[in-house]
Amino acid sequence: MRNTTRQTRENRTITVDFQNEATYFHLLGDGKAFLECVLAFVLALSLQLKHKATCCGGGCLTRHSHYVRVRLGGVTIWRLQCTTCRAVFTVLPHFILRYRQMPPEVARNALLATHGGLSLELCAVICHISPMALYRLVCAFGQQSLVAVLTRCGLPLPIYILADEKHSHCLREKVYLPTIVQGRVLWHLGYTAEASATAFTKSYQGYQRAAIDQEPSYRVKGVLTDGFDSTTKSMRTLFPGARLGTCLRHALLKLPKKLAAIPSPLRKALRTQLHTLWYRARQRKGLRVFALGQRLRHFVDHVTATAGPANGARVRRWFQAKKAGWYAVLEDPQMPATSTPLDQAHNTIERKLFAMKGFHHPGGSQAAFLTGLAHLYNLIPYQRRAKNAGLCGVEVEGGRVPTSDWMLNLQILTSGGYQCAPAPPHH
Ligand SMILES: [Zn+2]
């Protein structure tokens, strides 16, 4: 498995947009102009170069060395070195993908088709590449963590999150994708073979570690789940101080299953009443929690009167078990109330998992592949007629992307040599 070996030397590749190939080849012959062009590009990005920890940065770079990439038809690639900390940056021009022979224009179309839900095989056919090459391309982008890329876009680490697992299949085995979403952005998309609290904790811990790496004081204030036991347990283990809420919409979907042997119109009417109850409870701000307890009791009385004592008792037991999670949602106005954005992310990823089938094997790079897909989810703009048309998830959530070209953004943000610039001072 390729993901288990730890990199000893930090990867400091930077992708630089030279506008066109001719400019790049011209600049190769003029060291000073080359350096100025790279520095101007980096300056315009609002990203910083990843110097060694001891280095205060500064703009001092010298052209360090260069080597010839034989695999890419002999394109010369330069390395630049910081004169202070001696960190070496490999400068990749925008028309070359790291470690790949595939031109970015071919990759762009294939990735867009993959993101749109076309199978790897069909994407490969329309772009004249092998399905394995496309799979490896997605995996290559997935080597950079979601947290690293999203913070490079200036997004703050999420304080309130949605967490849930997508159930899927690897060949004939059941597998699970532990997921963390905030608004339109995927912060974690993991992979486990078990649905145990231990397995989920291990996966979500990957997110937690990456987040604490970025910001040692990182704390989660609130988590919304669908109430699945393993999810709740793993969240309680990892984020002990966080408020744990249960999705209100999920409760509406569950209610009909708690009502046995009653006519369908009555079941529908009761569901509508619970919907109204949630709506009113959320309107009542300060009084919300008090009001909810009372309203839930009234609702149980109503179920007992209209659907019989057996149904009434079942709904009462269910409310008892779940109400703490609902209170948690209503107690804090900043808590998300429904997990709808997470369901949407799962639906989008679902189509691509189907694409993964041919490449599923226990020793595969599932984690990297899924992370690569998640980068596409976060960075590819919504189509013209959609809500938020032309913006990508990162922008909808208030982040900024380096350029107006999503493919170039993907290349820049997943190259290891950039880091986010320090946030401007508050107030
Ligand atoms: Zn330095």
Tab-separated table of C-alpha atoms and ligand atoms in Angstrom:
chain	number	residue	atom	x	y	z
A	1	MET	CA	0.000	0.000	0.000
A	2	ARG	CA	1.476	3.266	-1.090
A	3	ASN	CA	-0.060	5.511	1.554
A	4	THR	CA	1.614	3.919	4.532
A	5	THR	CA	5.159	5.176	3.981
A	6	ARG	CA	5.725	8.601	5.453
A	7	GLN	CA	7.446	11.208	3.379
A	8	THR	CA	10.667	12.207	5.063
A	9	ARG	CA	11.357	15.256	2.894
A	10	GLU	CA	8.622	17.784	2.397
A	11	ASN	CA	7.261	18.116	-1.097
A	12	ARG	CA	7.640	21.710	-2.216
A	13	THR	CA	6.333	21.584	-5.764
A	14	ILE	CA	4.643	24.774	-6.930
A	15	THR	CA	2.506	25.094	-10.042
A	16	VAL	CA	3.002	28.422	-11.802
A	17	ASP	CA	0.839	29.791	-14.625
A	18	PHE	CA	3.132	31.044	-17.405
A	19	GLN	CA	0.112	31.886	-19.639
A	20	ASN	CA	1.468	29.897	-22.579
A	21	GLU	CA	4.198	27.410	-23.330
A	22	ALA	CA	6.168	29.814	-25.515
A	23	THR	CA	6.541	32.280	-22.622
A	24	TYR	CA	7.870	29.498	-20.415
A	25	PHE	CA	10.458	28.338	-22.922
A	26	HIS	CA	11.490	31.921	-23.558
A	27	LEU	CA	11.937	32.594	-19.824
A	28	LEU	CA	14.050	29.475	-19.370
A	29	GLY	CA	16.845	31.361	-21.096
A	30	ASP	CA	16.642	34.378	-18.787
A	31	GLY	CA	17.161	33.507	-15.127
A	32	LYS	CA	16.302	36.939	-13.748
A	33	ALA	CA	13.090	37.266	-15.738
A	34	PHE	CA	12.121	33.684	-14.833
A	35	LEU	CA	12.533	34.391	-11.137
A	36	GLU	CA	10.611	37.659	-11.372
A	37	CYS	CA	7.777	35.935	-13.186
A	38	VAL	CA	7.539	33.213	-10.517
A	39	LEU	CA	7.631	35.763	-7.682
A	40	ALA	CA	4.984	37.945	-9.345
A	41	PHE	CA	2.734	34.924	-9.760
A	42	VAL	CA	3.166	33.814	-6.147
A	43	LEU	CA	2.547	37.355	-4.922
A	44	ALA	CA	-0.692	37.592	-6.897
A	45	LEU	CA	-2.007	34.308	-5.472
A	46	SER	CA	-2.411	35.430	-1.867
A	47	LEU	CA	-0.654	32.186	-0.959
A	48	GLN	CA	2.792	31.879	0.553
A	49	LEU	CA	5.632	29.537	-0.248
A	50	LYS	CA	6.121	26.759	2.248
A	51	HIS	CA	9.503	27.633	3.712
A	52	LYS	CA	11.105	25.675	6.508
A	53	ALA	CA	9.595	26.309	9.924
A	54	THR	CA	12.506	28.484	11.020
A	55	CYS	CA	12.293	30.787	7.999
A	56	CYS	CA	10.376	34.053	8.134
A	57	GLY	CA	9.860	33.827	4.390
A	58	GLY	CA	10.770	37.034	2.668
A	59	GLY	CA	10.933	37.021	-1.081
A	60	CYS	CA	14.505	35.850	-1.431
A	61	LEU	CA	14.830	33.052	-3.925
A	62	THR	CA	17.694	32.124	-6.162
A	63	ARG	CA	17.572	29.825	-9.111
A	64	HIS	CA	19.014	26.724	-7.557
A	65	SER	CA	19.381	24.016	-10.142
A	66	HIS	CA	17.496	22.532	-12.984
A	67	TYR	CA	16.867	19.141	-14.409
A	68	VAL	CA	15.446	17.770	-17.602
A	69	ARG	CA	12.270	15.732	-17.551
A	70	VAL	CA	12.898	12.986	-20.029
A	71	ARG	CA	9.392	11.485	-19.724
A	72	LEU	CA	7.824	14.741	-20.816
A	73	GLY	CA	9.630	15.121	-24.091
A	74	GLY	CA	12.608	16.836	-22.506
A	75	VAL	CA	10.891	19.808	-20.871
A	76	THR	CA	13.270	21.575	-18.520
A	77	ILE	CA	12.021	22.071	-14.985
A	78	TRP	CA	13.689	24.521	-12.640
A	79	ARG	CA	14.166	24.347	-8.934
A	80	LEU	CA	14.428	27.489	-6.841
A	81	GLN	CA	15.989	27.730	-3.421
A	82	CYS	CA	15.214	30.121	-0.587
A	83	THR	CA	18.465	31.871	0.267
A	84	THR	CA	17.534	32.043	3.954
A	85	CYS	CA	16.195	28.583	4.872
A	86	ARG	CA	17.529	26.654	1.871
A	87	ALA	CA	14.131	25.095	1.105
A	88	VAL	CA	14.002	24.008	-2.527
A	89	PHE	CA	10.908	24.596	-4.650
A	90	THR	CA	10.272	22.687	-7.856
A	91	VAL	CA	8.524	24.984	-10.339
A	92	LEU	CA	6.006	23.153	-12.518
A	93	PRO	CA	4.659	25.167	-15.434
A	94	HIS	CA	0.852	25.050	-15.704
A	95	PHE	CA	0.986	22.831	-18.814
A	96	ILE	CA	2.615	19.939	-16.984
A	97	LEU	CA	0.960	17.699	-14.391
A	98	ARG	CA	3.167	16.374	-11.639
A	99	TYR	CA	4.503	12.870	-12.398
A	100	ARG	CA	2.155	12.600	-15.379
A	101	GLN	CA	2.535	12.465	-19.101
A	102	MET	CA	-1.075	13.524	-19.553
A	103	PRO	CA	-1.524	17.118	-20.782
A	104	PRO	CA	-3.705	19.194	-18.409
A	105	GLU	CA	-6.276	19.835	-21.172
A	106	VAL	CA	-6.923	16.097	-21.496
A	107	ALA	CA	-6.983	15.746	-17.709
A	108	ARG	CA	-9.430	18.652	-17.449
A	109	ASN	CA	-11.997	17.016	-19.725
A	110	ALA	CA	-11.620	13.596	-18.167
A	111	LEU	CA	-11.959	14.990	-14.628
A	112	LEU	CA	-14.993	17.053	-15.574
A	113	ALA	CA	-16.657	13.990	-17.076
A	114	THR	CA	-15.795	11.972	-13.950
A	115	HIS	CA	-17.218	14.694	-11.731
A	116	GLY	CA	-20.350	14.705	-13.871
A	117	GLY	CA	-20.864	11.032	-13.070
A	118	LEU	CA	-19.533	9.290	-16.165
A	119	SER	CA	-17.718	6.026	-15.413
A	120	LEU	CA	-13.910	5.970	-15.463
A	121	GLU	CA	-14.074	3.648	-18.445
A	122	LEU	CA	-16.269	5.976	-20.518
A	123	CYS	CA	-14.312	9.076	-19.464
A	124	ALA	CA	-11.199	7.274	-20.615
A	125	VAL	CA	-12.800	6.390	-23.959
A	126	ILE	CA	-13.870	9.939	-24.786
A	127	CYS	CA	-10.479	11.355	-23.756
A	128	HIS	CA	-8.317	8.631	-25.338
A	129	ILE	CA	-6.546	7.665	-22.134
A	130	SER	CA	-6.550	4.466	-20.099
A	131	PRO	CA	-9.032	4.171	-17.211
A	132	MET	CA	-6.099	3.360	-14.931
A	133	ALA	CA	-4.346	6.608	-15.940
A	134	LEU	CA	-7.461	8.555	-14.951
A	135	TYR	CA	-7.773	6.645	-11.674
A	136	ARG	CA	-4.143	7.424	-10.850
A	137	LEU	CA	-4.619	11.076	-11.772
A	138	VAL	CA	-7.487	11.428	-9.280
A	139	CYS	CA	-5.369	9.596	-6.671
A	140	ALA	CA	-2.442	11.967	-7.311
A	141	PHE	CA	-4.559	15.022	-6.518
A	142	GLY	CA	-5.870	13.135	-3.475
A	143	GLN	CA	-2.375	13.003	-1.935
A	144	GLN	CA	-2.988	16.506	-0.561
A	145	SER	CA	-5.457	16.576	2.329
A	146	LEU	CA	-8.780	18.382	2.069
A	147	VAL	CA	-7.899	20.443	5.144
A	148	ALA	CA	-4.621	21.622	3.570
A	149	VAL	CA	-6.307	22.649	0.314
A	150	LEU	CA	-9.332	24.310	1.921
A	151	THR	CA	-7.281	26.351	4.375
A	152	ARG	CA	-5.100	27.481	1.439
A	153	CYS	CA	-8.348	28.956	0.082
A	154	GLY	CA	-8.686	30.981	3.286
A	155	LEU	CA	-11.597	28.968	4.667
A	156	PRO	CA	-11.589	28.825	8.465
A	157	LEU	CA	-11.716	25.330	9.976
A	158	PRO	CA	-15.396	24.549	10.577
A	159	ILE	CA	-16.676	24.992	14.145
A	160	TYR	CA	-20.039	23.364	13.378
A	161	ILE	CA	-19.976	20.251	11.219
A	162	LEU	CA	-22.209	17.571	9.736
A	163	ALA	CA	-20.895	14.022	10.086
A	164	ASP	CA	-22.301	10.823	8.600
A	165	GLU	CA	-21.170	7.740	6.714
A	166	LYS	CA	-22.109	6.732	3.205
A	167	HIS	CA	-22.715	3.004	2.838
A	168	SER	CA	-21.151	1.536	-0.280
A	169	HIS	CA	-19.690	-1.659	-1.677
A	170	CYS	CA	-16.158	-2.774	-2.477
A	171	LEU	CA	-16.663	-5.790	-4.741
A	172	ARG	CA	-18.971	-7.864	-2.548
A	173	GLU	CA	-17.928	-6.376	0.813
A	174	LYS	CA	-19.817	-3.556	2.522
A	175	VAL	CA	-17.703	-0.459	3.066
A	176	TYR	CA	-18.369	2.941	4.650
A	177	LEU	CA	-17.279	6.454	3.811
A	178	PRO	CA	-17.093	8.608	6.946
A	179	THR	CA	-17.790	12.159	5.790
A	180	ILE	CA	-17.552	15.653	7.267
A	181	VAL	CA	-19.330	18.501	5.523
A	182	GLN	CA	-19.806	22.161	6.277
A	183	GLY	CA	-22.171	23.923	3.910
A	184	ARG	CA	-21.086	23.211	0.337
A	185	VAL	CA	-17.647	21.913	1.216
A	186	LEU	CA	-16.376	18.404	1.980
A	187	TRP	CA	-13.758	18.502	4.767
A	188	HIS	CA	-13.314	14.739	5.091
A	189	LEU	CA	-14.143	11.733	2.933
A	190	GLY	CA	-12.690	8.571	4.463
A	191	TYR	CA	-12.985	4.848	3.853
A	192	THR	CA	-13.545	2.000	6.347
A	193	ALA	CA	-14.395	-1.670	6.014
A	194	GLU	CA	-16.377	-1.703	9.277
A	195	ALA	CA	-19.262	0.295	10.733
A	196	SER	CA	-17.860	0.179	14.278
A	197	ALA	CA	-17.286	3.235	16.457
A	198	THR	CA	-13.572	2.308	16.519
A	199	ALA	CA	-13.303	2.269	12.717
A	200	PHE	CA	-15.181	5.564	12.353
A	201	THR	CA	-13.129	7.196	15.115
A	202	LYS	CA	-9.938	6.223	13.314
A	203	SER	CA	-11.191	7.729	10.064
A	204	TYR	CA	-12.504	10.979	11.572
A	205	GLN	CA	-9.265	11.242	13.535
A	206	GLY	CA	-7.502	11.734	10.206
A	207	TYR	CA	-9.510	14.932	9.800
A	208	GLN	CA	-8.913	16.010	13.383
A	209	ARG	CA	-5.137	15.556	13.066
A	210	ALA	CA	-4.964	17.519	9.822
A	211	ALA	CA	-7.041	20.302	11.393
A	212	ILE	CA	-4.926	20.499	14.568
A	213	ASP	CA	-1.850	20.516	12.359
A	214	GLN	CA	-3.182	23.725	10.806
A	215	GLU	CA	-4.466	25.225	14.035
A	216	PRO	CA	-3.379	23.662	17.329
A	217	SER	CA	-6.233	25.321	19.256
A	218	TYR	CA	-8.911	23.902	16.920
A	219	ARG	CA	-12.142	22.959	18.706
A	220	VAL	CA	-15.462	21.746	17.292
A	221	LYS	CA	-18.467	23.349	18.988
A	222	GLY	CA	-21.298	21.419	17.399
A	223	VAL	CA	-21.825	18.234	15.378
A	224	LEU	CA	-25.009	17.179	13.631
A	225	THR	CA	-25.458	13.478	12.869
A	226	ASP	CA	-28.342	11.247	11.851
A	227	GLY	CA	-28.172	9.653	15.290
A	228	PHE	CA	-26.382	6.439	14.248
A	229	ASP	CA	-24.706	5.001	17.342
A	230	SER	CA	-21.179	4.484	15.926
A	231	THR	CA	-21.143	8.025	14.506
A	232	THR	CA	-22.278	9.584	17.775
A	233	LYS	CA	-19.751	7.560	19.779
A	234	SER	CA	-16.838	8.475	17.538
A	235	MET	CA	-17.777	12.172	17.663
A	236	ARG	CA	-18.018	12.053	21.454
A	237	THR	CA	-14.549	10.457	21.613
A	238	LEU	CA	-12.880	12.944	19.263
A	239	PHE	CA	-14.700	16.153	20.172
A	240	PRO	CA	-15.601	15.687	23.850
A	241	GLY	CA	-16.785	19.269	24.432
A	242	ALA	CA	-18.954	19.510	21.314
A	243	ARG	CA	-22.735	19.741	21.287
A	244	LEU	CA	-24.123	16.638	19.550
A	245	GLY	CA	-27.328	17.216	17.641
A	246	THR	CA	-29.582	14.911	15.634
A	247	CYS	CA	-30.920	15.902	12.240
A	248	LEU	CA	-34.510	17.195	12.476
A	249	ARG	CA	-35.363	16.240	8.916
A	250	HIS	CA	-34.228	12.697	9.551
A	251	ALA	CA	-36.786	12.497	12.359
A	252	LEU	CA	-39.546	13.427	9.919
A	253	LEU	CA	-38.483	10.604	7.613
A	254	LYS	CA	-38.438	8.131	10.507
A	255	LEU	CA	-41.832	9.007	11.993
A	256	PRO	CA	-44.013	7.057	9.497
A	257	LYS	CA	-42.087	3.868	10.380
A	258	LYS	CA	-43.056	4.304	14.023
A	259	LEU	CA	-46.764	4.356	13.140
A	260	ALA	CA	-48.089	0.848	12.490
A	261	ALA	CA	-51.461	-0.253	11.130
A	262	ILE	CA	-53.071	3.140	10.511
A	263	PRO	CA	-54.545	4.548	7.288
A	264	SER	CA	-52.054	6.348	5.064
A	265	PRO	CA	-53.810	9.784	5.185
A	266	LEU	CA	-53.550	9.762	8.996
A	267	ARG	CA	-49.845	8.857	8.818
A	268	LYS	CA	-49.306	11.740	6.397
A	269	ALA	CA	-51.253	14.142	8.588
A	270	LEU	CA	-49.165	13.243	11.642
A	271	ARG	CA	-45.954	13.726	9.691
A	272	THR	CA	-47.134	17.186	8.595
A	273	GLN	CA	-47.896	18.033	12.215
A	274	LEU	CA	-44.405	17.041	13.332
A	275	HIS	CA	-43.018	19.169	10.511
A	276	THR	CA	-45.008	22.177	11.762
A	277	LEU	CA	-43.822	21.453	15.290
A	278	TRP	CA	-40.150	21.630	14.217
A	279	TYR	CA	-40.793	24.800	12.280
A	280	ARG	CA	-42.449	26.544	15.238
A	281	ALA	CA	-39.828	25.315	17.697
A	282	ARG	CA	-37.094	26.803	15.524
A	283	GLN	CA	-38.952	30.143	15.368
A	284	ARG	CA	-39.145	30.471	19.133
A	285	LYS	CA	-35.451	31.270	19.673
A	286	GLY	CA	-34.981	31.735	23.476
A	287	LEU	CA	-37.937	29.588	24.436
A	288	ARG	CA	-37.200	26.887	21.936
A	289	VAL	CA	-36.107	24.103	24.235
A	290	PHE	CA	-38.812	24.625	26.833
A	291	ALA	CA	-41.409	24.831	24.091
A	292	LEU	CA	-40.151	21.675	22.440
A	293	GLY	CA	-40.585	19.448	25.544
A	294	GLN	CA	-44.147	20.607	25.951
A	295	ARG	CA	-44.952	20.274	22.266
A	296	LEU	CA	-43.507	16.776	22.038
A	297	ARG	CA	-45.728	15.672	24.946
A	298	HIS	CA	-48.772	17.141	23.224
A	299	PHE	CA	-47.820	15.393	20.016
A	300	VAL	CA	-47.598	11.996	21.765
A	301	ASP	CA	-51.048	12.607	23.311
A	302	HIS	CA	-52.366	13.404	19.855
A	303	VAL	CA	-50.835	10.209	18.364
A	304	THR	CA	-52.342	8.165	21.205
A	305	ALA	CA	-55.782	9.705	20.608
A	306	THR	CA	-55.792	9.318	16.829
A	307	ALA	CA	-53.555	6.291	16.124
A	308	GLY	CA	-54.074	4.241	19.293
A	309	PRO	CA	-52.077	3.638	22.500
A	310	ALA	CA	-49.596	1.183	20.920
A	311	ASN	CA	-48.434	3.787	18.414
A	312	GLY	CA	-48.504	6.467	21.103
A	313	ALA	CA	-46.225	4.398	23.344
A	314	ARG	CA	-43.813	3.653	20.484
A	315	VAL	CA	-43.526	7.322	19.520
A	316	ARG	CA	-43.045	8.294	23.206
A	317	ARG	CA	-40.134	5.829	23.575
A	318	TRP	CA	-38.602	7.079	20.349
A	319	PHE	CA	-38.886	10.729	21.456
A	320	GLN	CA	-37.266	9.793	24.811
A	321	ALA	CA	-34.313	8.247	23.035
A	322	LYS	CA	-33.838	11.055	20.522
A	323	LYS	CA	-34.889	14.261	22.204
A	324	ALA	CA	-31.470	15.115	23.669
A	325	GLY	CA	-30.120	15.347	20.112
A	326	TRP	CA	-33.033	17.565	19.035
A	327	TYR	CA	-32.617	19.822	22.082
A	328	ALA	CA	-28.949	20.175	21.183
A	329	VAL	CA	-29.954	21.486	17.752
A	330	LEU	CA	-32.462	23.972	19.168
A	331	GLU	CA	-30.296	25.187	22.066
A	332	ASP	CA	-27.680	26.760	19.818
A	333	PRO	CA	-28.870	28.907	16.914
A	334	GLN	CA	-25.597	28.252	15.085
A	335	MET	CA	-26.122	24.477	15.045
A	336	PRO	CA	-27.138	23.152	11.631
A	337	ALA	CA	-30.657	21.699	11.896
A	338	THR	CA	-30.656	19.272	8.990
A	339	SER	CA	-27.998	17.194	7.294
A	340	THR	CA	-29.286	18.051	3.807
A	341	PRO	CA	-25.936	19.454	2.508
A	342	LEU	CA	-24.261	16.224	3.565
A	343	ASP	CA	-26.895	14.099	1.809
A	344	GLN	CA	-26.321	16.167	-1.327
A	345	ALA	CA	-22.571	15.577	-1.158
A	346	HIS	CA	-23.160	11.839	-0.714
A	347	ASN	CA	-25.495	11.740	-3.692
A	348	THR	CA	-22.868	13.415	-5.852
A	349	ILE	CA	-20.112	11.070	-4.674
A	350	GLU	CA	-22.386	8.034	-5.140
A	351	ARG	CA	-22.289	8.332	-8.927
A	352	LYS	CA	-18.496	8.363	-8.852
A	353	LEU	CA	-18.207	5.376	-6.544
A	354	PHE	CA	-19.918	3.430	-9.229
A	355	ALA	CA	-17.068	4.556	-11.470
A	356	MET	CA	-14.601	3.128	-8.985
A	357	LYS	CA	-15.892	-0.442	-9.200
A	358	GLY	CA	-13.406	-1.733	-11.719
A	359	PHE	CA	-10.536	-0.547	-9.550
A	360	HIS	CA	-11.782	-1.839	-6.233
A	361	HIS	CA	-9.423	-4.181	-4.505
A	362	PRO	CA	-8.417	-4.376	-0.850
A	363	GLY	CA	-4.928	-2.981	-1.515
A	364	GLY	CA	-6.103	-0.069	-3.692
A	365	SER	CA	-5.660	3.630	-2.980
A	366	GLN	CA	-9.275	4.187	-1.933
A	367	ALA	CA	-8.413	6.960	0.515
A	368	ALA	CA	-6.444	8.939	-2.076
A	369	PHE	CA	-9.062	8.345	-4.782
A	370	LEU	CA	-11.905	9.544	-2.541
A	371	THR	CA	-9.934	12.605	-1.422
A	372	GLY	CA	-9.258	13.397	-5.089
A	373	LEU	CA	-12.983	13.165	-5.842
A	374	ALA	CA	-13.687	15.417	-2.862
A	375	HIS	CA	-11.278	18.061	-4.247
A	376	LEU	CA	-13.280	18.011	-7.492
A	377	TYR	CA	-16.506	18.377	-5.501
A	378	ASN	CA	-15.102	21.432	-3.691
A	379	LEU	CA	-13.383	23.146	-6.620
A	380	ILE	CA	-15.412	22.535	-9.800
A	381	PRO	CA	-17.896	25.400	-10.304
A	382	TYR	CA	-21.625	24.742	-10.427
A	383	GLN	CA	-23.125	24.715	-13.890
A	384	ARG	CA	-24.568	27.800	-15.506
A	385	ARG	CA	-28.199	27.284	-14.599
A	386	ALA	CA	-27.671	26.072	-11.052
A	387	LYS	CA	-28.032	28.117	-7.891
A	388	ASN	CA	-24.611	29.718	-7.278
A	389	ALA	CA	-23.856	29.271	-10.993
A	390	GLY	CA	-20.206	29.687	-11.898
A	391	LEU	CA	-19.028	29.496	-8.285
A	392	CYS	CA	-17.443	26.446	-6.701
A	393	GLY	CA	-18.287	25.138	-3.221
A	394	VAL	CA	-15.236	26.822	-1.707
A	395	GLU	CA	-16.353	30.232	-3.027
A	396	VAL	CA	-19.949	29.721	-1.890
A	397	GLU	CA	-18.596	29.203	1.632
A	398	GLY	CA	-16.583	32.433	1.452
A	399	GLY	CA	-13.207	31.003	0.436
A	400	ARG	CA	-11.106	32.401	-2.394
A	401	VAL	CA	-9.540	30.431	-5.209
A	402	PRO	CA	-6.254	31.515	-6.816
A	403	THR	CA	-7.523	31.947	-10.409
A	404	SER	CA	-10.759	31.845	-12.384
A	405	ASP	CA	-9.799	28.457	-13.876
A	406	TRP	CA	-10.799	25.475	-11.721
A	407	MET	CA	-8.258	23.106	-13.266
A	408	LEU	CA	-5.408	25.527	-12.639
A	409	ASN	CA	-6.747	26.016	-9.097
A	410	LEU	CA	-6.722	22.257	-8.570
A	411	GLN	CA	-3.105	22.080	-9.797
A	412	ILE	CA	-1.957	25.051	-7.709
A	413	LEU	CA	-3.785	24.141	-4.510
A	414	THR	CA	-2.750	20.480	-4.513
A	415	SER	CA	0.926	21.224	-5.189
A	416	GLY	CA	2.732	20.843	-1.893
A	417	GLY	CA	4.853	24.008	-1.961
A	418	TYR	CA	2.149	26.546	-1.156
A	419	GLN	CA	0.572	27.363	2.144
A	420	CYS	CA	-2.097	29.820	3.182
A	421	ALA	CA	-1.003	33.348	3.896
A	422	PRO	CA	-1.585	34.386	7.531
A	423	ALA	CA	-5.070	35.835	8.028
A	424	PRO	CA	-5.207	39.642	8.067
A	425	PRO	CA	-5.568	40.988	11.647
A	426	HIS	CA	-9.181	41.052	12.862
A	427	HIS	CA	-11.116	44.325	13.438
B	1	ZN	ZN	12.876	30.306	3.448
